[in-house]
mmCIF file of C-alpha atoms in Angstrom:
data_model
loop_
_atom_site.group_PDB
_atom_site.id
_atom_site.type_symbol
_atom_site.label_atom_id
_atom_site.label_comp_id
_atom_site.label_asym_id
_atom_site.label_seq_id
_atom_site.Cartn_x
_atom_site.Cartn_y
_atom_site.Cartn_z
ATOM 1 C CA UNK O 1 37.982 -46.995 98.784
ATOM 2 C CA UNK O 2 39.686 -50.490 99.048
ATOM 3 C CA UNK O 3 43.282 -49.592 98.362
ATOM 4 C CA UNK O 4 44.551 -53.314 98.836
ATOM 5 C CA UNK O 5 41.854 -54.327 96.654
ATOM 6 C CA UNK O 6 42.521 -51.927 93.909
ATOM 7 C CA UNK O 7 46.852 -53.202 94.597
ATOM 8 C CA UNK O 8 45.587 -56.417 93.149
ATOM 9 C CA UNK O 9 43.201 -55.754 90.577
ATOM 10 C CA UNK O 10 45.954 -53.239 89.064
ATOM 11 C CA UNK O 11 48.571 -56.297 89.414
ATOM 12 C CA UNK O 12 46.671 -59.028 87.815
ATOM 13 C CA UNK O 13 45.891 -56.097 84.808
ATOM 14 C CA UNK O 14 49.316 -55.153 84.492
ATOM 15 C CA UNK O 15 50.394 -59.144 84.597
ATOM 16 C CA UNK O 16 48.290 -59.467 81.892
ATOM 17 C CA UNK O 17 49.642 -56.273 79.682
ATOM 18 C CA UNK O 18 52.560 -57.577 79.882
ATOM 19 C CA UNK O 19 52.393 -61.176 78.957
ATOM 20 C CA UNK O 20 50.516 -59.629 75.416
ATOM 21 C CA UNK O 21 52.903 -57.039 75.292
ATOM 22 C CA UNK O 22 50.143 -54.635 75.101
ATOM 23 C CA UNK O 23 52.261 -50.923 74.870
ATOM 24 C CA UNK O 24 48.803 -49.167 75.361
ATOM 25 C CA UNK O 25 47.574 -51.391 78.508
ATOM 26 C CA UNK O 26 50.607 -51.221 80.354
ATOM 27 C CA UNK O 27 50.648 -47.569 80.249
ATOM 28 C CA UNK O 28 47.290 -47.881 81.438
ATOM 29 C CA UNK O 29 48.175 -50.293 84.076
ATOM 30 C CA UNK O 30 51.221 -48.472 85.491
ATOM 31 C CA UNK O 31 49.432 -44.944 85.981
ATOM 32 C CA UNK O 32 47.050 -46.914 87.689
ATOM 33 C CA UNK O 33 49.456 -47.470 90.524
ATOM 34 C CA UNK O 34 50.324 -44.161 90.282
ATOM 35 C CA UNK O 35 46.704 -43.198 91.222
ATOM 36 C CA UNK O 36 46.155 -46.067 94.020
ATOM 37 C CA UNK O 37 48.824 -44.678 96.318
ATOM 38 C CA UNK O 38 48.376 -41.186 95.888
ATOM 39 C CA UNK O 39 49.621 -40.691 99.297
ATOM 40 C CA UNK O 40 53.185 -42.158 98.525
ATOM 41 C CA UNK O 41 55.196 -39.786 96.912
ATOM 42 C CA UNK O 42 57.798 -41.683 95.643
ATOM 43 C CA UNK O 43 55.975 -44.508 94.481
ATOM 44 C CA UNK O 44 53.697 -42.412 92.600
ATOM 45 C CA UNK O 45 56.749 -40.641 90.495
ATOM 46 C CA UNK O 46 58.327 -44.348 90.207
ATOM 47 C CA UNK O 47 55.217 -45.506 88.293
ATOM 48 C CA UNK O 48 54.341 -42.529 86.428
ATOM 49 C CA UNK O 49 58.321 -42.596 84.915
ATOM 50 C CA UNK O 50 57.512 -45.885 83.955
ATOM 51 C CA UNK O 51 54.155 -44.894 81.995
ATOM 52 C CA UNK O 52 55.849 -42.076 80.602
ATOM 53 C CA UNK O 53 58.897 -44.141 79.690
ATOM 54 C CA UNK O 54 56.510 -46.866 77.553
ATOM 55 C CA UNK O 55 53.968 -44.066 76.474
ATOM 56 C CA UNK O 56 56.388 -41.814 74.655
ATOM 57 C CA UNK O 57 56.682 -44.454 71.938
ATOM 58 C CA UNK O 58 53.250 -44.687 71.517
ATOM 59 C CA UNK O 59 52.110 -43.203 67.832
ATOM 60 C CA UNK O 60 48.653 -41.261 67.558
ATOM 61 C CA UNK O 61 47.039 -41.709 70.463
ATOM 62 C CA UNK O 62 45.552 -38.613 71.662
ATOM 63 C CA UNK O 63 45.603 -38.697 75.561
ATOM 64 C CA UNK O 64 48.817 -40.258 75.959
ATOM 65 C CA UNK O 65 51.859 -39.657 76.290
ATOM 66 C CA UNK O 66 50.315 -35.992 77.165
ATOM 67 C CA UNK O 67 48.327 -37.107 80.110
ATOM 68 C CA UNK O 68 51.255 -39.110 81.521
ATOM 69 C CA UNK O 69 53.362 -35.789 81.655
ATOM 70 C CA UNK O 70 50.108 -33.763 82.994
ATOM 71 C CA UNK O 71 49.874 -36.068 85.754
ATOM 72 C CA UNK O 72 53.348 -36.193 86.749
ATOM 73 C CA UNK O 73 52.989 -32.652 86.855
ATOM 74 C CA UNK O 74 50.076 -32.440 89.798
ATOM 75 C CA UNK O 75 52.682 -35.250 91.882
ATOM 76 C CA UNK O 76 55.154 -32.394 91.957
ATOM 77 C CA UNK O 77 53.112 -29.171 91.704
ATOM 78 C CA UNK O 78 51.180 -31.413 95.274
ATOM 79 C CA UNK O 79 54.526 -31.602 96.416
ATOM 80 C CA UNK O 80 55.357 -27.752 95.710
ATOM 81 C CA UNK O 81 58.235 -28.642 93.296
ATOM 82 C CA UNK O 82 56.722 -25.821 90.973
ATOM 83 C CA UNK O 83 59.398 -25.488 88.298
ATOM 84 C CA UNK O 84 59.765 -29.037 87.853
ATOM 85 C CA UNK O 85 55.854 -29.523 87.655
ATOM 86 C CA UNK O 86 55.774 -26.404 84.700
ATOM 87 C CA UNK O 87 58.264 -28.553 83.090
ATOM 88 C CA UNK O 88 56.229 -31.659 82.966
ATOM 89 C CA UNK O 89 53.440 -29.654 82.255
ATOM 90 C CA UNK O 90 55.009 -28.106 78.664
ATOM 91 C CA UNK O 91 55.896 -31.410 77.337
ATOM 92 C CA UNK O 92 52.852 -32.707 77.975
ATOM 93 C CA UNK O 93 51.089 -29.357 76.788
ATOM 94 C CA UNK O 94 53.072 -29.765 73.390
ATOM 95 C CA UNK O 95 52.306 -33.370 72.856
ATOM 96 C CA UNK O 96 48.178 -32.408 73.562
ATOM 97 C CA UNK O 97 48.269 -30.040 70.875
ATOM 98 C CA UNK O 98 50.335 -31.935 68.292
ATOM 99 C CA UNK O 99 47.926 -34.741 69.304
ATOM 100 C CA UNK O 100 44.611 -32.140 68.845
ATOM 101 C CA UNK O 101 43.298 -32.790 71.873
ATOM 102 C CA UNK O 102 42.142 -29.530 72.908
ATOM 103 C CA UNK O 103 40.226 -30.965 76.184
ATOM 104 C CA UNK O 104 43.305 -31.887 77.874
ATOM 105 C CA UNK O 105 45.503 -28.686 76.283
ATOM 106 C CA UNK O 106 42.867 -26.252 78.064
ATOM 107 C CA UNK O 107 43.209 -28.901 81.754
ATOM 108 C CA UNK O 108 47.670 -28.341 81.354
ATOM 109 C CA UNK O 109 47.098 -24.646 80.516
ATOM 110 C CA UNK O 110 44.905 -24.021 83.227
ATOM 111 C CA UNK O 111 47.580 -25.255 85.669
ATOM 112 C CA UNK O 112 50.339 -23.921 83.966
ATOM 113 C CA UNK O 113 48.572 -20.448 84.549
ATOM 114 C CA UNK O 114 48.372 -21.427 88.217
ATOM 115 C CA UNK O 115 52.119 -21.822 88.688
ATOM 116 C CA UNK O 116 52.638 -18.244 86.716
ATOM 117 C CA UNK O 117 50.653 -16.830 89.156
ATOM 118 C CA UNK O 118 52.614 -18.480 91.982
ATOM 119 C CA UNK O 119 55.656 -16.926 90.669
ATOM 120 C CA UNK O 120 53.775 -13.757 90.332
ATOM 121 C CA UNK O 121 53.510 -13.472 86.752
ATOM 122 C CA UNK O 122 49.999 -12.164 86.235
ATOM 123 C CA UNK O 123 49.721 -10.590 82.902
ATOM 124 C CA UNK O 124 50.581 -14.548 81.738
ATOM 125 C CA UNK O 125 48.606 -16.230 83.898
ATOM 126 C CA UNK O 126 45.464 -14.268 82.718
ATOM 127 C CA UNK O 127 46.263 -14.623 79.618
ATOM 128 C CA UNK O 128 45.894 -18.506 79.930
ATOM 129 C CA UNK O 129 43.314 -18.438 82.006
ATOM 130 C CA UNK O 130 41.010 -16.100 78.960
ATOM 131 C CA UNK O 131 42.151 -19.242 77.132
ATOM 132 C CA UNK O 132 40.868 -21.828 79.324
ATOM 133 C CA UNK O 133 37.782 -19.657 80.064
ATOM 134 C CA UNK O 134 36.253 -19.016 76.335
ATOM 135 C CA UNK O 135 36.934 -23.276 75.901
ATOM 136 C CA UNK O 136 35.425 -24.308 79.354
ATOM 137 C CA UNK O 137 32.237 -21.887 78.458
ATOM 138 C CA UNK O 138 31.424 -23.198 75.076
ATOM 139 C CA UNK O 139 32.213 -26.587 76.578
ATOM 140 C CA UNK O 140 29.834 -25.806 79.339
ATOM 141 C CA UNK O 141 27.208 -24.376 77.113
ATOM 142 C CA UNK O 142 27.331 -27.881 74.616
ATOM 143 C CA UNK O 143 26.519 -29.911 78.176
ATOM 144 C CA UNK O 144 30.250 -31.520 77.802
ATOM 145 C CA UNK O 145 30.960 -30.198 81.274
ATOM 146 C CA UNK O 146 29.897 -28.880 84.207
ATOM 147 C CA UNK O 147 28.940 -25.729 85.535
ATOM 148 C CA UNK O 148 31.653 -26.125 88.503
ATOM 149 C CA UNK O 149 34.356 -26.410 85.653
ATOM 150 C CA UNK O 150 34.042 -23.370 84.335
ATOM 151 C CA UNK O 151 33.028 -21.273 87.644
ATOM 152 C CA UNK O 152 36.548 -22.841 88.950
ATOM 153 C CA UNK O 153 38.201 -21.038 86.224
ATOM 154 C CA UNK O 154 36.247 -17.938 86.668
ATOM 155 C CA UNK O 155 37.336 -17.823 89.954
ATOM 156 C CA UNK O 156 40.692 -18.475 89.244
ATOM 157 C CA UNK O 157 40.603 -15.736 86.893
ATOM 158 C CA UNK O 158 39.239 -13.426 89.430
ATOM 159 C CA UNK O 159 41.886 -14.193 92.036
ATOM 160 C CA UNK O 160 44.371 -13.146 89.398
ATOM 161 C CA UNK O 161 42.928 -10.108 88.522
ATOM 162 C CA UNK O 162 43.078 -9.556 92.385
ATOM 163 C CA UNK O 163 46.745 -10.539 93.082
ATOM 164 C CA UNK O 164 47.554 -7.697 90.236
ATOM 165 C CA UNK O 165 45.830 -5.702 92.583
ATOM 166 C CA UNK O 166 43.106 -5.011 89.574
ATOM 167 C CA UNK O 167 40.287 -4.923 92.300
ATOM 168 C CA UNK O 168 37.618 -3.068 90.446
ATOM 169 C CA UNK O 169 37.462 -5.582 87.349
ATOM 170 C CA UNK O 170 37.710 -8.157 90.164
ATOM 171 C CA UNK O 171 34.489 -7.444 91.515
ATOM 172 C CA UNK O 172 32.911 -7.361 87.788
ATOM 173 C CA UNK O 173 33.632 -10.507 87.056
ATOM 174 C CA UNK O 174 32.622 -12.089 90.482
ATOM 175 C CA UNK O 175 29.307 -10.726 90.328
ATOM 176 C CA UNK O 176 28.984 -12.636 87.088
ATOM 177 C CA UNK O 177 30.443 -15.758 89.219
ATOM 178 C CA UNK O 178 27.464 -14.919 91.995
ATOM 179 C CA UNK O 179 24.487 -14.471 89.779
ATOM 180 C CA UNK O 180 25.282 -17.572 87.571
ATOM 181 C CA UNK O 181 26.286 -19.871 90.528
ATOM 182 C CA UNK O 182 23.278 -19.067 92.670
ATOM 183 C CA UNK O 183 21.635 -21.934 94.107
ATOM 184 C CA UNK O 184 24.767 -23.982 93.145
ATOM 185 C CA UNK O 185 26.577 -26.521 95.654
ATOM 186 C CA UNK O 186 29.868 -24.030 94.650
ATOM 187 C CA UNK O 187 28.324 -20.503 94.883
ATOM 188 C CA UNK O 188 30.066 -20.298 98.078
ATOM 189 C CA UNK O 189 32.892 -19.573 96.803
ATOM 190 C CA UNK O 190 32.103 -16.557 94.634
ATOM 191 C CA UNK O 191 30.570 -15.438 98.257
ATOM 192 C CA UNK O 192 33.999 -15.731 99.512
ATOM 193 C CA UNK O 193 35.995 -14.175 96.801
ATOM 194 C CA UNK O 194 33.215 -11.113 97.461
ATOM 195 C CA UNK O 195 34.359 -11.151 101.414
ATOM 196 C CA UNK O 196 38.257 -10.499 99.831
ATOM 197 C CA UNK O 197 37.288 -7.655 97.544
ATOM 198 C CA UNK O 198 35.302 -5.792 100.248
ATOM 199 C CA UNK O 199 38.255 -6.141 102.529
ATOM 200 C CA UNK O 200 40.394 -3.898 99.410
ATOM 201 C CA UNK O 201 37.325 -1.882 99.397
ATOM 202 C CA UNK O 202 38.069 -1.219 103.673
ATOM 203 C CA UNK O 203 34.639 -2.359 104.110
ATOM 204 C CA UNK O 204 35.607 -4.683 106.591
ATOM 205 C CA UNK O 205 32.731 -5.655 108.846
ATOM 206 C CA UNK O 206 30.461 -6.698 105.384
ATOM 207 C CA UNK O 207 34.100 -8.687 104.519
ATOM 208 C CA UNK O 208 33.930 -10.862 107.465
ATOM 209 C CA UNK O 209 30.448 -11.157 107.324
ATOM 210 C CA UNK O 210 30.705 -12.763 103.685
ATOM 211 C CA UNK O 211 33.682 -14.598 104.833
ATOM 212 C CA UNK O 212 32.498 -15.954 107.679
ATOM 213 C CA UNK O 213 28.992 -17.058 105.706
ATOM 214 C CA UNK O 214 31.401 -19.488 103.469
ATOM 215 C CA UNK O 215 33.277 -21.794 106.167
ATOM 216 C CA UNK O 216 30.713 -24.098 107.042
ATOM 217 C CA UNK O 217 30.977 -25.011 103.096
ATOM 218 C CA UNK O 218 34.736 -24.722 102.784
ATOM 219 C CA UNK O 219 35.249 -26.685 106.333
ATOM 220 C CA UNK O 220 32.823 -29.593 104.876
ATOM 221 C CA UNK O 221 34.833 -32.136 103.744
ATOM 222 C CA UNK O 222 32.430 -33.737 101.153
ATOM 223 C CA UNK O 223 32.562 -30.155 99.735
ATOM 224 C CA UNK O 224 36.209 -29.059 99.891
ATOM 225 C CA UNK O 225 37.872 -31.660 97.816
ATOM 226 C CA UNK O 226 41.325 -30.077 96.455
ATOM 227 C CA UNK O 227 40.200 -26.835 97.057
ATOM 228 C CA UNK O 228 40.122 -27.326 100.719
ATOM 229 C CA UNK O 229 43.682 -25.871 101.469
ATOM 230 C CA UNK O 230 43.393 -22.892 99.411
ATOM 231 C CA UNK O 231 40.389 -21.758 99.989
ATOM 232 C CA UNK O 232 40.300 -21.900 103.969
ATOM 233 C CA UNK O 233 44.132 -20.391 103.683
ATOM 234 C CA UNK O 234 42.322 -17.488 102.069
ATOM 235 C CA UNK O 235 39.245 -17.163 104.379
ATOM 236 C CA UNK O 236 41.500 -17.059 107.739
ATOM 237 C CA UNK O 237 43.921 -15.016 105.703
ATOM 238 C CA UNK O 238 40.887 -12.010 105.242
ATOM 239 C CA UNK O 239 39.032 -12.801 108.501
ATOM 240 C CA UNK O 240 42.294 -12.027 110.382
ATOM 241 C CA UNK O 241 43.453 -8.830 108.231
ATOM 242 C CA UNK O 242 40.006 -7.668 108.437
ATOM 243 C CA UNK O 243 39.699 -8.049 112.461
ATOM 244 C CA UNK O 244 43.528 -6.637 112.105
ATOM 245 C CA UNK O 245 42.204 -3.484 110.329
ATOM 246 C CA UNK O 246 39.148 -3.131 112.828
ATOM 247 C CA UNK O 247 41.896 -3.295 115.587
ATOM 248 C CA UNK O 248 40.510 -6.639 116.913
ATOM 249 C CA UNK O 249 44.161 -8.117 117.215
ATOM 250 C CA UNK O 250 43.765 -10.821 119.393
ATOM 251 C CA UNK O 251 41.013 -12.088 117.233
ATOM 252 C CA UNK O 252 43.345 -11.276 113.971
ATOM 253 C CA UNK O 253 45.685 -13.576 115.656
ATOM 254 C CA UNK O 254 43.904 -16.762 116.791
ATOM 255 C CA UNK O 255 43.113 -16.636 112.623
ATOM 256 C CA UNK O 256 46.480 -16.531 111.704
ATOM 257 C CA UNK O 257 47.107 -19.414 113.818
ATOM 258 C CA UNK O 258 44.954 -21.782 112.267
ATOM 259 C CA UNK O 259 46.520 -20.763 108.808
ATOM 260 C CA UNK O 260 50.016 -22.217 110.162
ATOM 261 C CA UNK O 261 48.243 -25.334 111.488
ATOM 262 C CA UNK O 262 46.921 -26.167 107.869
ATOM 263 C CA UNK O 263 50.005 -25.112 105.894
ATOM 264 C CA UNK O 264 51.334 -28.076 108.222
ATOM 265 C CA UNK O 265 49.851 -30.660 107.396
ATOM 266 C CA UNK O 266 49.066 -29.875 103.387
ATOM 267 C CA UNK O 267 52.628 -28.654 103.124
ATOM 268 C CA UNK O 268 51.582 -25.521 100.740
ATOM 269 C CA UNK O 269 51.953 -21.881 101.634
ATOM 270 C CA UNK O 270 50.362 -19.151 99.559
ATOM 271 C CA UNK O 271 53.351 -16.032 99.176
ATOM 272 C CA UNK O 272 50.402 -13.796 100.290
ATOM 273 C CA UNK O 273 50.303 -15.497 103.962
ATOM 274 C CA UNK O 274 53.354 -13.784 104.457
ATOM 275 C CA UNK O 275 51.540 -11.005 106.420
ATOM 276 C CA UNK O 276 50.117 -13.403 108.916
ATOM 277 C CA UNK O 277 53.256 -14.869 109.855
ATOM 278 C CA UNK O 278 54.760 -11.374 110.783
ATOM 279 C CA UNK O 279 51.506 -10.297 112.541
ATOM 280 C CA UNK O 280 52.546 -13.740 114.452
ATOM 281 C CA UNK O 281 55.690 -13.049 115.280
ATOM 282 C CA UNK O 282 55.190 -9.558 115.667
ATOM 283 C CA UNK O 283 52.592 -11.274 118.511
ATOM 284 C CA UNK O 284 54.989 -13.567 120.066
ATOM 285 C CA UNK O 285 57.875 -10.948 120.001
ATOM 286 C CA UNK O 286 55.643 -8.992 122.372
#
């Protein structure tokens, strides 16, 4: 919250890992910085290349170097650098599981089935994500973490199955996501991903109705977190093919306009949102 504050702690830290020569501090200390300025993009890779630079020597530790290369990995994958990110995200993946830390191997493989997806391959990014799923539930069912971590999955899973255009087994799996999240801060979006499936299913008015149900949540900013961008891209995405397909265009379009204003200032397009940028300038062409 106090970013100068943090600056200095993280100095006089670092000062002291390095006077010691302390290899396992001044990792430490230098992905700290990388974490302060989040905002910075440069700044951010410049420290984390130093952590990773120090932290590949270091002998049996089992977070780093592995979490060094994770992290570098979100920096890029933030910054839609998607190939570079996967790359980051395979070292590190191989240095987790030489290391046996299965925690952090199920974290890289989760994103690493997130950039498959991006680049459409689905059968691989489910694949992962079946991984990631039987480890978070077990996890989840030990207490060792939360609900939300393994509903994220689920959810990622789902959208999968949907992108592959595998609607019905879609729909299974997000009731399962509905009954088990009810009364949860996230069950929101399992309402959400229902709105999508019922627009595939043409029933459009019960779509926007579910859809429409979820933004106050999504829209809240103590609630949106990292999922913000994604998940209101998707809601505007369905609210305005689903007005589209009721032959409400006008309505279609002031949705598909507030899609372009948020891929402008997060900097991150979905490939779906395609279709609302050619209802747009189909619009403006008129």
């Amino acid at each position: 919250e106090n970013p100068k504050l943090a600056k200095k702690y993280a100095e006089v830290n670092l000062n002291k890992a390095k006077r010691e020569d302390n290899t396992l501090a001044k990792v430490k200390g230098y992905r700290f910085f990388a974490t302060i300025n989040n905002t910075e993009y440069d700044y951010c890779i410049k420290y984390i290349d130093s952590a990773i630079s120090i932290g590949k020597d270091l002998k049996g530790n089992k977070k780093y170097p592995a979490l060094l290369y994770f992290h570098k990995g979100l920096l890029l994958e933030d910054k839609a650098n998607f190939k570079a990110a996967l790359d980051n995200y395979l070292i590190g993946l191989n240095v987790a599981k030489i290391r046996r830390n299965i925690g952090l191997e199920s974290i890289i493989n989760h994103h690493i089935a997130l950039i498959k997806r991006k680049f459409g391959h689905y059968e691989e990014a489910k694949n992962l994500f079946d991984i990631v799923l039987k480890y978070e539930y077990d996890s989840y069912k030990k207490k060792e973490i939360p609900m939300f971590s393994y509903h994220e999955t689920l959810s990622e899973l789902i959208n999968t199955y949907r992108l592959n255009q595998q609607i019905d087994s879609a729909y299974i799996l997000n009731e399962l996501g509905i009954k088990e999240s009810k009364g949860e801060f996230h069950a929101p979006y399992f309402i959400l991903n229902r709105g999508i499936l019922l627009y595939y299913r043409q029933n459009y008015k019960t779509a926007i109705k579910d859809i429409k149900s979820t933004l106050p949540i999504i829209l809240d900013s103590k609630n949106a977190g990292h999922f913000f961008k994604f998940n209101a891209i998707d809601a505007y995405l369905y609210l305005g093919k689903s007005y589209d397909a009721l032959d409400q265009k006008n309505t279609a379009i002031g949705y598909y306009k507030k899609i372009d204003s948020i891929a402008e200032t997060t900097n991150y397009v979905l490939p779906e949102t395609i279709t609302a940028y050619l209802a747009l300038k189909k619009h403006y062409n008129s």
